[in-house]
């Protein structure tokens, strides 16, 4: 008695659409008389930013990736999308801001760094740029992840939590078996391995992040890999893109370019490929979005 005819199923699918989650329940198809729907609830998505919300520049690409995943599944399921910020609710006086690190004395090499404590750049709600260390952000992100798991309550649908930052954040734990945590760095490292990347130019948004990027990527590449870094700002101009391409040309011909940042946008990746023809370009943020799309497509096929 709980079975829907094929025409009714198609009608329900046409009625469903992608929505941005604003705290209200996502639209669901009506339950027919005679029993519940035979399919499982669709998954939801939560984006975790390291600053304060709103961050429409990061939420919009995530929303498009979720829509693409729904389209790939063969239907048009309703994907609830939330965005939470690590610094949301943190008063100004309690913000764990990081001063610029001291420079080593002339002639001395820099001290070794902890790859999981990178000084990360982000924004406050009013757009003010700030720098916060990864170790200080980890418990704040965990608090947001735990709160989101609690807000899901007893709903049995899976949730994909997407970290919208290139840091490792090894200390984050899953508060529920229903939640899958997607780290962009891990997605990019998997892509680099799949593409056979040996040597790499790591493009990071600030000079302070260069030694941390080296420490983060060194274990992911062959022991004899040639690895260099360069600064590519969050919103690079043509001259800065040209400089990054020139830095790549100083490495072996097969060296890849890694855009080690979440938020550049597809236009930056596309222009870098134009300036460095024949080279692999791994966009950390782009790899995360592709992983979201694929993961949601698989989840939706499983619950349809």
mmCIF file of C-alpha atoms in Angstrom:
data_model
loop_
_atom_site.group_PDB
_atom_site.id
_atom_site.type_symbol
_atom_site.label_atom_id
_atom_site.label_comp_id
_atom_site.label_asym_id
_atom_site.label_seq_id
_atom_site.Cartn_x
_atom_site.Cartn_y
_atom_site.Cartn_z
ATOM 1 C CA UNK A 1 0.000 0.000 0.000
ATOM 2 C CA UNK A 2 3.040 2.304 0.397
ATOM 3 C CA UNK A 3 4.084 1.902 -3.238
ATOM 4 C CA UNK A 4 3.751 4.876 -5.570
ATOM 5 C CA UNK A 5 2.956 4.477 -9.255
ATOM 6 C CA UNK A 6 5.593 5.580 -11.704
ATOM 7 C CA UNK A 7 3.588 8.632 -12.798
ATOM 8 C CA UNK A 8 3.163 9.766 -9.197
ATOM 9 C CA UNK A 9 6.887 9.294 -8.516
ATOM 10 C CA UNK A 10 7.801 11.441 -11.498
ATOM 11 C CA UNK A 11 5.297 14.073 -10.418
ATOM 12 C CA UNK A 12 6.836 14.205 -6.947
ATOM 13 C CA UNK A 13 10.322 14.521 -8.418
ATOM 14 C CA UNK A 14 9.260 17.435 -10.599
ATOM 15 C CA UNK A 15 7.873 19.196 -7.552
ATOM 16 C CA UNK A 16 11.136 18.897 -5.653
ATOM 17 C CA UNK A 17 13.890 21.482 -6.085
ATOM 18 C CA UNK A 18 17.131 22.723 -4.520
ATOM 19 C CA UNK A 19 16.655 25.173 -1.651
ATOM 20 C CA UNK A 20 18.949 27.223 0.578
ATOM 21 C CA UNK A 21 18.383 26.206 4.190
ATOM 22 C CA UNK A 22 17.425 29.164 6.385
ATOM 23 C CA UNK A 23 16.533 27.215 9.492
ATOM 24 C CA UNK A 24 13.121 26.065 8.303
ATOM 25 C CA UNK A 25 12.312 22.537 7.229
ATOM 26 C CA UNK A 26 13.176 21.820 3.579
ATOM 27 C CA UNK A 27 10.268 21.098 1.229
ATOM 28 C CA UNK A 28 9.311 17.454 1.110
ATOM 29 C CA UNK A 29 6.905 15.643 -1.203
ATOM 30 C CA UNK A 30 3.473 14.964 0.220
ATOM 31 C CA UNK A 31 2.922 11.558 1.771
ATOM 32 C CA UNK A 32 0.246 9.684 -0.165
ATOM 33 C CA UNK A 33 -2.692 8.080 1.534
ATOM 34 C CA UNK A 34 -2.055 4.494 2.355
ATOM 35 C CA UNK A 35 1.546 4.731 3.577
ATOM 36 C CA UNK A 36 4.865 6.645 3.677
ATOM 37 C CA UNK A 37 7.159 7.251 0.745
ATOM 38 C CA UNK A 38 9.344 4.290 -0.096
ATOM 39 C CA UNK A 39 12.475 6.389 -0.626
ATOM 40 C CA UNK A 40 14.802 7.596 2.148
ATOM 41 C CA UNK A 41 15.099 11.311 3.012
ATOM 42 C CA UNK A 42 17.627 13.176 0.830
ATOM 43 C CA UNK A 43 20.949 14.226 2.355
ATOM 44 C CA UNK A 44 21.653 17.740 3.576
ATOM 45 C CA UNK A 45 24.808 19.857 3.353
ATOM 46 C CA UNK A 46 26.471 22.175 5.856
ATOM 47 C CA UNK A 47 29.368 24.431 4.879
ATOM 48 C CA UNK A 48 31.843 25.269 7.644
ATOM 49 C CA UNK A 49 33.634 28.601 7.177
ATOM 50 C CA UNK A 50 36.500 29.606 9.449
ATOM 51 C CA UNK A 51 35.299 33.201 9.878
ATOM 52 C CA UNK A 52 31.827 34.629 10.351
ATOM 53 C CA UNK A 53 28.731 34.212 8.226
ATOM 54 C CA UNK A 54 27.290 35.217 5.861
ATOM 55 C CA UNK A 55 29.856 34.190 3.248
ATOM 56 C CA UNK A 56 27.884 34.198 0.025
ATOM 57 C CA UNK A 57 31.121 33.985 -1.978
ATOM 58 C CA UNK A 58 31.717 30.513 -0.490
ATOM 59 C CA UNK A 59 28.083 29.417 -0.132
ATOM 60 C CA UNK A 60 27.121 30.081 -3.760
ATOM 61 C CA UNK A 61 29.656 27.629 -5.305
ATOM 62 C CA UNK A 62 28.677 25.043 -2.697
ATOM 63 C CA UNK A 63 25.016 25.487 -3.594
ATOM 64 C CA UNK A 64 25.826 25.025 -7.290
ATOM 65 C CA UNK A 65 27.795 21.850 -6.528
ATOM 66 C CA UNK A 66 24.848 20.484 -4.540
ATOM 67 C CA UNK A 67 22.493 21.273 -7.426
ATOM 68 C CA UNK A 68 24.840 19.527 -9.866
ATOM 69 C CA UNK A 69 24.975 16.475 -7.608
ATOM 70 C CA UNK A 70 21.186 16.368 -7.482
ATOM 71 C CA UNK A 71 21.011 16.626 -11.282
ATOM 72 C CA UNK A 72 23.552 13.818 -11.731
ATOM 73 C CA UNK A 73 21.451 11.539 -9.542
ATOM 74 C CA UNK A 74 18.727 11.501 -12.186
ATOM 75 C CA UNK A 75 16.227 13.475 -10.134
ATOM 76 C CA UNK A 76 15.804 16.867 -8.517
ATOM 77 C CA UNK A 77 15.849 16.139 -4.795
ATOM 78 C CA UNK A 78 15.569 18.942 -2.246
ATOM 79 C CA UNK A 79 18.986 19.577 -0.697
ATOM 80 C CA UNK A 80 18.912 21.526 2.560
ATOM 81 C CA UNK A 81 21.982 23.785 2.723
ATOM 82 C CA UNK A 82 23.268 25.503 5.873
ATOM 83 C CA UNK A 83 26.430 27.562 6.411
ATOM 84 C CA UNK A 84 28.028 27.971 9.844
ATOM 85 C CA UNK A 85 31.013 30.086 10.851
ATOM 86 C CA UNK A 86 33.660 29.157 13.405
ATOM 87 C CA UNK A 87 33.649 32.748 14.703
ATOM 88 C CA UNK A 88 29.858 33.132 14.737
ATOM 89 C CA UNK A 89 28.758 34.189 18.205
ATOM 90 C CA UNK A 90 32.312 35.022 19.329
ATOM 91 C CA UNK A 91 32.394 38.560 20.698
ATOM 92 C CA UNK A 92 35.015 40.962 19.369
ATOM 93 C CA UNK A 93 37.124 40.900 22.532
ATOM 94 C CA UNK A 94 37.295 37.090 22.478
ATOM 95 C CA UNK A 95 38.327 36.644 18.838
ATOM 96 C CA UNK A 96 41.471 34.460 18.748
ATOM 97 C CA UNK A 97 43.313 36.749 16.343
ATOM 98 C CA UNK A 98 46.906 36.015 15.376
ATOM 99 C CA UNK A 99 49.585 38.723 15.127
ATOM 100 C CA UNK A 100 52.129 38.463 12.291
ATOM 101 C CA UNK A 101 54.837 35.910 13.159
ATOM 102 C CA UNK A 102 58.310 37.247 13.996
ATOM 103 C CA UNK A 103 60.806 37.153 11.163
ATOM 104 C CA UNK A 104 63.986 35.080 11.683
ATOM 105 C CA UNK A 105 67.257 37.005 12.034
ATOM 106 C CA UNK A 106 69.059 37.637 8.746
ATOM 107 C CA UNK A 107 71.060 34.637 7.603
ATOM 108 C CA UNK A 108 69.206 32.109 9.755
ATOM 109 C CA UNK A 109 66.710 29.612 8.320
ATOM 110 C CA UNK A 110 63.117 29.791 9.578
ATOM 111 C CA UNK A 111 62.136 27.510 12.438
ATOM 112 C CA UNK A 112 60.202 24.316 11.653
ATOM 113 C CA UNK A 113 56.440 24.793 11.672
ATOM 114 C CA UNK A 114 53.479 22.652 12.678
ATOM 115 C CA UNK A 115 51.540 21.909 9.501
ATOM 116 C CA UNK A 116 48.271 21.752 11.468
ATOM 117 C CA UNK A 117 48.629 25.257 12.951
ATOM 118 C CA UNK A 118 48.708 27.446 9.847
ATOM 119 C CA UNK A 119 47.856 31.171 10.198
ATOM 120 C CA UNK A 120 44.677 31.280 8.132
ATOM 121 C CA UNK A 121 43.023 34.352 6.652
ATOM 122 C CA UNK A 122 39.281 34.884 6.839
ATOM 123 C CA UNK A 123 36.684 37.621 7.270
ATOM 124 C CA UNK A 124 34.349 38.881 9.940
ATOM 125 C CA UNK A 125 30.690 39.600 9.268
ATOM 126 C CA UNK A 126 31.444 43.204 8.295
ATOM 127 C CA UNK A 127 34.125 42.109 5.810
ATOM 128 C CA UNK A 128 37.111 42.906 8.054
ATOM 129 C CA UNK A 129 40.000 40.546 7.183
ATOM 130 C CA UNK A 130 41.544 38.690 10.119
ATOM 131 C CA UNK A 131 44.166 35.993 10.647
ATOM 132 C CA UNK A 132 43.472 33.092 13.015
ATOM 133 C CA UNK A 133 45.603 30.033 13.691
ATOM 134 C CA UNK A 134 44.261 26.638 12.719
ATOM 135 C CA UNK A 135 44.722 25.255 16.242
ATOM 136 C CA UNK A 136 42.568 28.050 17.692
ATOM 137 C CA UNK A 137 39.859 27.507 15.078
ATOM 138 C CA UNK A 138 39.588 23.745 15.524
ATOM 139 C CA UNK A 139 37.515 23.760 18.765
ATOM 140 C CA UNK A 140 35.328 26.567 17.394
ATOM 141 C CA UNK A 141 34.601 24.583 14.222
ATOM 142 C CA UNK A 142 33.946 21.506 16.354
ATOM 143 C CA UNK A 143 31.375 23.470 18.350
ATOM 144 C CA UNK A 144 29.560 24.436 15.151
ATOM 145 C CA UNK A 145 29.685 20.880 13.819
ATOM 146 C CA UNK A 146 28.315 19.514 17.096
ATOM 147 C CA UNK A 147 25.540 22.134 17.119
ATOM 148 C CA UNK A 148 24.545 21.235 13.585
ATOM 149 C CA UNK A 149 24.417 17.535 14.452
ATOM 150 C CA UNK A 150 22.165 18.381 17.413
ATOM 151 C CA UNK A 151 19.927 20.508 15.179
ATOM 152 C CA UNK A 152 19.455 17.553 12.824
ATOM 153 C CA UNK A 153 17.798 15.755 15.712
ATOM 154 C CA UNK A 154 16.397 12.350 15.008
ATOM 155 C CA UNK A 155 16.147 12.777 11.253
ATOM 156 C CA UNK A 156 17.721 9.787 9.576
ATOM 157 C CA UNK A 157 19.002 11.534 6.451
ATOM 158 C CA UNK A 158 22.771 11.725 5.961
ATOM 159 C CA UNK A 159 24.581 15.066 6.079
ATOM 160 C CA UNK A 160 27.702 16.171 4.208
ATOM 161 C CA UNK A 161 29.772 18.677 6.193
ATOM 162 C CA UNK A 162 32.160 20.610 3.946
ATOM 163 C CA UNK A 163 35.111 22.435 5.469
ATOM 164 C CA UNK A 164 35.507 25.610 3.403
ATOM 165 C CA UNK A 165 39.215 26.085 4.089
ATOM 166 C CA UNK A 166 42.448 24.527 2.818
ATOM 167 C CA UNK A 167 43.810 23.761 6.302
ATOM 168 C CA UNK A 168 44.156 20.175 7.505
ATOM 169 C CA UNK A 169 42.132 20.425 10.734
ATOM 170 C CA UNK A 170 43.140 16.938 11.819
ATOM 171 C CA UNK A 171 41.523 17.444 15.236
ATOM 172 C CA UNK A 172 37.946 17.659 13.955
ATOM 173 C CA UNK A 173 35.831 14.643 14.890
ATOM 174 C CA UNK A 174 32.472 13.457 13.625
ATOM 175 C CA UNK A 175 29.647 13.966 16.147
ATOM 176 C CA UNK A 176 27.363 11.511 14.361
ATOM 177 C CA UNK A 177 27.677 8.510 12.073
ATOM 178 C CA UNK A 178 25.229 10.230 9.720
ATOM 179 C CA UNK A 179 27.707 13.049 9.025
ATOM 180 C CA UNK A 180 30.467 12.815 6.433
ATOM 181 C CA UNK A 181 33.215 15.430 6.814
ATOM 182 C CA UNK A 182 34.821 16.558 3.566
ATOM 183 C CA UNK A 183 38.197 18.290 3.929
ATOM 184 C CA UNK A 184 39.337 20.154 0.772
ATOM 185 C CA UNK A 185 43.008 19.423 1.476
ATOM 186 C CA UNK A 186 42.326 15.690 1.583
ATOM 187 C CA UNK A 187 40.276 15.902 -1.638
ATOM 188 C CA UNK A 188 43.104 17.798 -3.364
ATOM 189 C CA UNK A 189 45.774 15.404 -2.099
ATOM 190 C CA UNK A 190 43.738 12.491 -3.463
ATOM 191 C CA UNK A 191 43.427 14.288 -6.809
ATOM 192 C CA UNK A 192 47.184 14.939 -6.923
ATOM 193 C CA UNK A 193 47.879 11.245 -6.285
ATOM 194 C CA UNK A 194 45.346 10.196 -8.916
ATOM 195 C CA UNK A 195 46.933 12.541 -11.474
ATOM 196 C CA UNK A 196 50.443 11.322 -10.676
ATOM 197 C CA UNK A 197 51.715 14.695 -9.426
ATOM 198 C CA UNK A 198 55.381 14.501 -8.432
ATOM 199 C CA UNK A 199 56.633 18.092 -8.325
ATOM 200 C CA UNK A 200 54.510 21.090 -7.417
ATOM 201 C CA UNK A 201 54.248 24.837 -7.042
ATOM 202 C CA UNK A 202 52.059 25.656 -4.043
ATOM 203 C CA UNK A 203 50.193 28.956 -4.420
ATOM 204 C CA UNK A 204 49.074 30.344 -1.060
ATOM 205 C CA UNK A 205 47.361 33.679 -0.249
ATOM 206 C CA UNK A 206 49.969 35.061 2.182
ATOM 207 C CA UNK A 207 53.722 34.799 2.671
ATOM 208 C CA UNK A 208 53.171 33.619 6.252
ATOM 209 C CA UNK A 209 51.462 30.474 4.936
ATOM 210 C CA UNK A 210 54.326 29.354 2.704
ATOM 211 C CA UNK A 211 56.251 27.190 5.232
ATOM 212 C CA UNK A 212 52.984 25.641 6.443
ATOM 213 C CA UNK A 213 51.955 24.706 2.905
ATOM 214 C CA UNK A 214 55.334 23.022 2.412
ATOM 215 C CA UNK A 215 54.927 21.082 5.666
ATOM 216 C CA UNK A 216 51.350 20.129 4.756
ATOM 217 C CA UNK A 217 52.099 18.902 1.220
ATOM 218 C CA UNK A 218 55.548 17.349 1.666
ATOM 219 C CA UNK A 219 54.179 14.024 3.041
ATOM 220 C CA UNK A 220 51.652 13.831 0.174
ATOM 221 C CA UNK A 221 54.255 13.949 -2.629
ATOM 222 C CA UNK A 222 57.196 11.685 -3.491
ATOM 223 C CA UNK A 223 60.236 12.028 -1.250
ATOM 224 C CA UNK A 224 62.349 13.438 -4.098
ATOM 225 C CA UNK A 225 59.673 15.912 -5.228
ATOM 226 C CA UNK A 226 60.687 19.452 -6.137
ATOM 227 C CA UNK A 227 58.287 21.722 -4.232
ATOM 228 C CA UNK A 228 58.212 25.506 -4.299
ATOM 229 C CA UNK A 229 55.773 28.126 -3.042
ATOM 230 C CA UNK A 230 54.542 31.489 -4.233
ATOM 231 C CA UNK A 231 52.022 34.046 -3.013
ATOM 232 C CA UNK A 232 48.781 34.289 -4.974
ATOM 233 C CA UNK A 233 46.323 36.633 -3.209
ATOM 234 C CA UNK A 234 42.697 35.796 -2.607
ATOM 235 C CA UNK A 235 41.678 37.951 -5.577
ATOM 236 C CA UNK A 236 44.743 37.933 -7.842
ATOM 237 C CA UNK A 237 45.256 40.336 -10.706
ATOM 238 C CA UNK A 238 46.731 39.459 -14.066
ATOM 239 C CA UNK A 239 50.259 40.427 -13.018
ATOM 240 C CA UNK A 240 50.109 38.137 -9.986
ATOM 241 C CA UNK A 241 48.818 35.264 -12.084
ATOM 242 C CA UNK A 242 51.643 35.852 -14.568
ATOM 243 C CA UNK A 243 54.169 35.757 -11.715
ATOM 244 C CA UNK A 244 52.764 32.441 -10.463
ATOM 245 C CA UNK A 245 52.991 30.963 -13.967
ATOM 246 C CA UNK A 246 56.600 32.148 -14.221
ATOM 247 C CA UNK A 247 57.399 30.510 -10.875
ATOM 248 C CA UNK A 248 55.970 27.238 -12.199
ATOM 249 C CA UNK A 249 58.183 27.423 -15.280
ATOM 250 C CA UNK A 250 61.229 27.446 -12.982
ATOM 251 C CA UNK A 251 60.290 23.928 -11.856
ATOM 252 C CA UNK A 252 60.510 20.695 -13.897
ATOM 253 C CA UNK A 253 58.224 20.609 -16.919
ATOM 254 C CA UNK A 254 55.846 18.116 -15.317
ATOM 255 C CA UNK A 255 55.441 20.119 -12.088
ATOM 256 C CA UNK A 256 51.828 20.802 -11.146
ATOM 257 C CA UNK A 257 50.386 24.082 -9.884
ATOM 258 C CA UNK A 258 48.409 23.717 -6.658
ATOM 259 C CA UNK A 259 46.034 26.561 -5.781
ATOM 260 C CA UNK A 260 46.225 25.928 -2.044
ATOM 261 C CA UNK A 261 43.234 28.048 -1.063
ATOM 262 C CA UNK A 262 39.443 27.746 -0.943
ATOM 263 C CA UNK A 263 37.684 30.642 -2.634
ATOM 264 C CA UNK A 264 39.623 31.582 -5.775
ATOM 265 C CA UNK A 265 36.821 30.772 -8.171
ATOM 266 C CA UNK A 266 36.796 28.978 -11.496
ATOM 267 C CA UNK A 267 38.081 32.004 -13.413
ATOM 268 C CA UNK A 268 41.412 31.929 -11.550
ATOM 269 C CA UNK A 269 41.856 28.229 -12.239
ATOM 270 C CA UNK A 270 40.943 28.695 -15.889
ATOM 271 C CA UNK A 271 43.382 31.585 -16.356
ATOM 272 C CA UNK A 272 46.184 29.672 -14.665
ATOM 273 C CA UNK A 273 45.676 26.809 -17.092
ATOM 274 C CA UNK A 274 45.863 29.267 -19.976
ATOM 275 C CA UNK A 275 49.115 30.745 -18.647
ATOM 276 C CA UNK A 276 50.669 27.342 -17.955
ATOM 277 C CA UNK A 277 49.521 25.111 -20.826
ATOM 278 C CA UNK A 278 50.283 21.448 -20.397
ATOM 279 C CA UNK A 279 50.625 21.644 -16.625
ATOM 280 C CA UNK A 280 48.243 20.049 -14.161
ATOM 281 C CA UNK A 281 46.433 22.665 -12.068
ATOM 282 C CA UNK A 282 44.941 21.369 -8.818
ATOM 283 C CA UNK A 283 42.473 23.810 -7.274
ATOM 284 C CA UNK A 284 41.950 22.792 -3.637
ATOM 285 C CA UNK A 285 38.562 24.500 -3.457
ATOM 286 C CA UNK A 286 37.493 23.145 -6.828
ATOM 287 C CA UNK A 287 38.415 19.586 -5.863
ATOM 288 C CA UNK A 288 36.249 19.910 -2.748
ATOM 289 C CA UNK A 289 33.259 21.077 -4.786
ATOM 290 C CA UNK A 290 33.722 18.207 -7.253
ATOM 291 C CA UNK A 291 33.821 15.787 -4.317
ATOM 292 C CA UNK A 292 30.608 17.272 -2.913
ATOM 293 C CA UNK A 293 28.876 16.861 -6.268
ATOM 294 C CA UNK A 294 29.952 13.235 -6.609
ATOM 295 C CA UNK A 295 29.150 12.342 -3.022
ATOM 296 C CA UNK A 296 25.656 13.831 -3.184
ATOM 297 C CA UNK A 297 24.934 12.155 -6.510
ATOM 298 C CA UNK A 298 25.795 8.791 -4.959
ATOM 299 C CA UNK A 299 23.795 9.445 -1.784
ATOM 300 C CA UNK A 300 20.743 10.533 -3.776
ATOM 301 C CA UNK A 301 20.849 7.485 -6.031
ATOM 302 C CA UNK A 302 21.029 5.305 -2.916
ATOM 303 C CA UNK A 303 17.991 6.913 -1.273
ATOM 304 C CA UNK A 304 15.792 7.163 -4.385
#
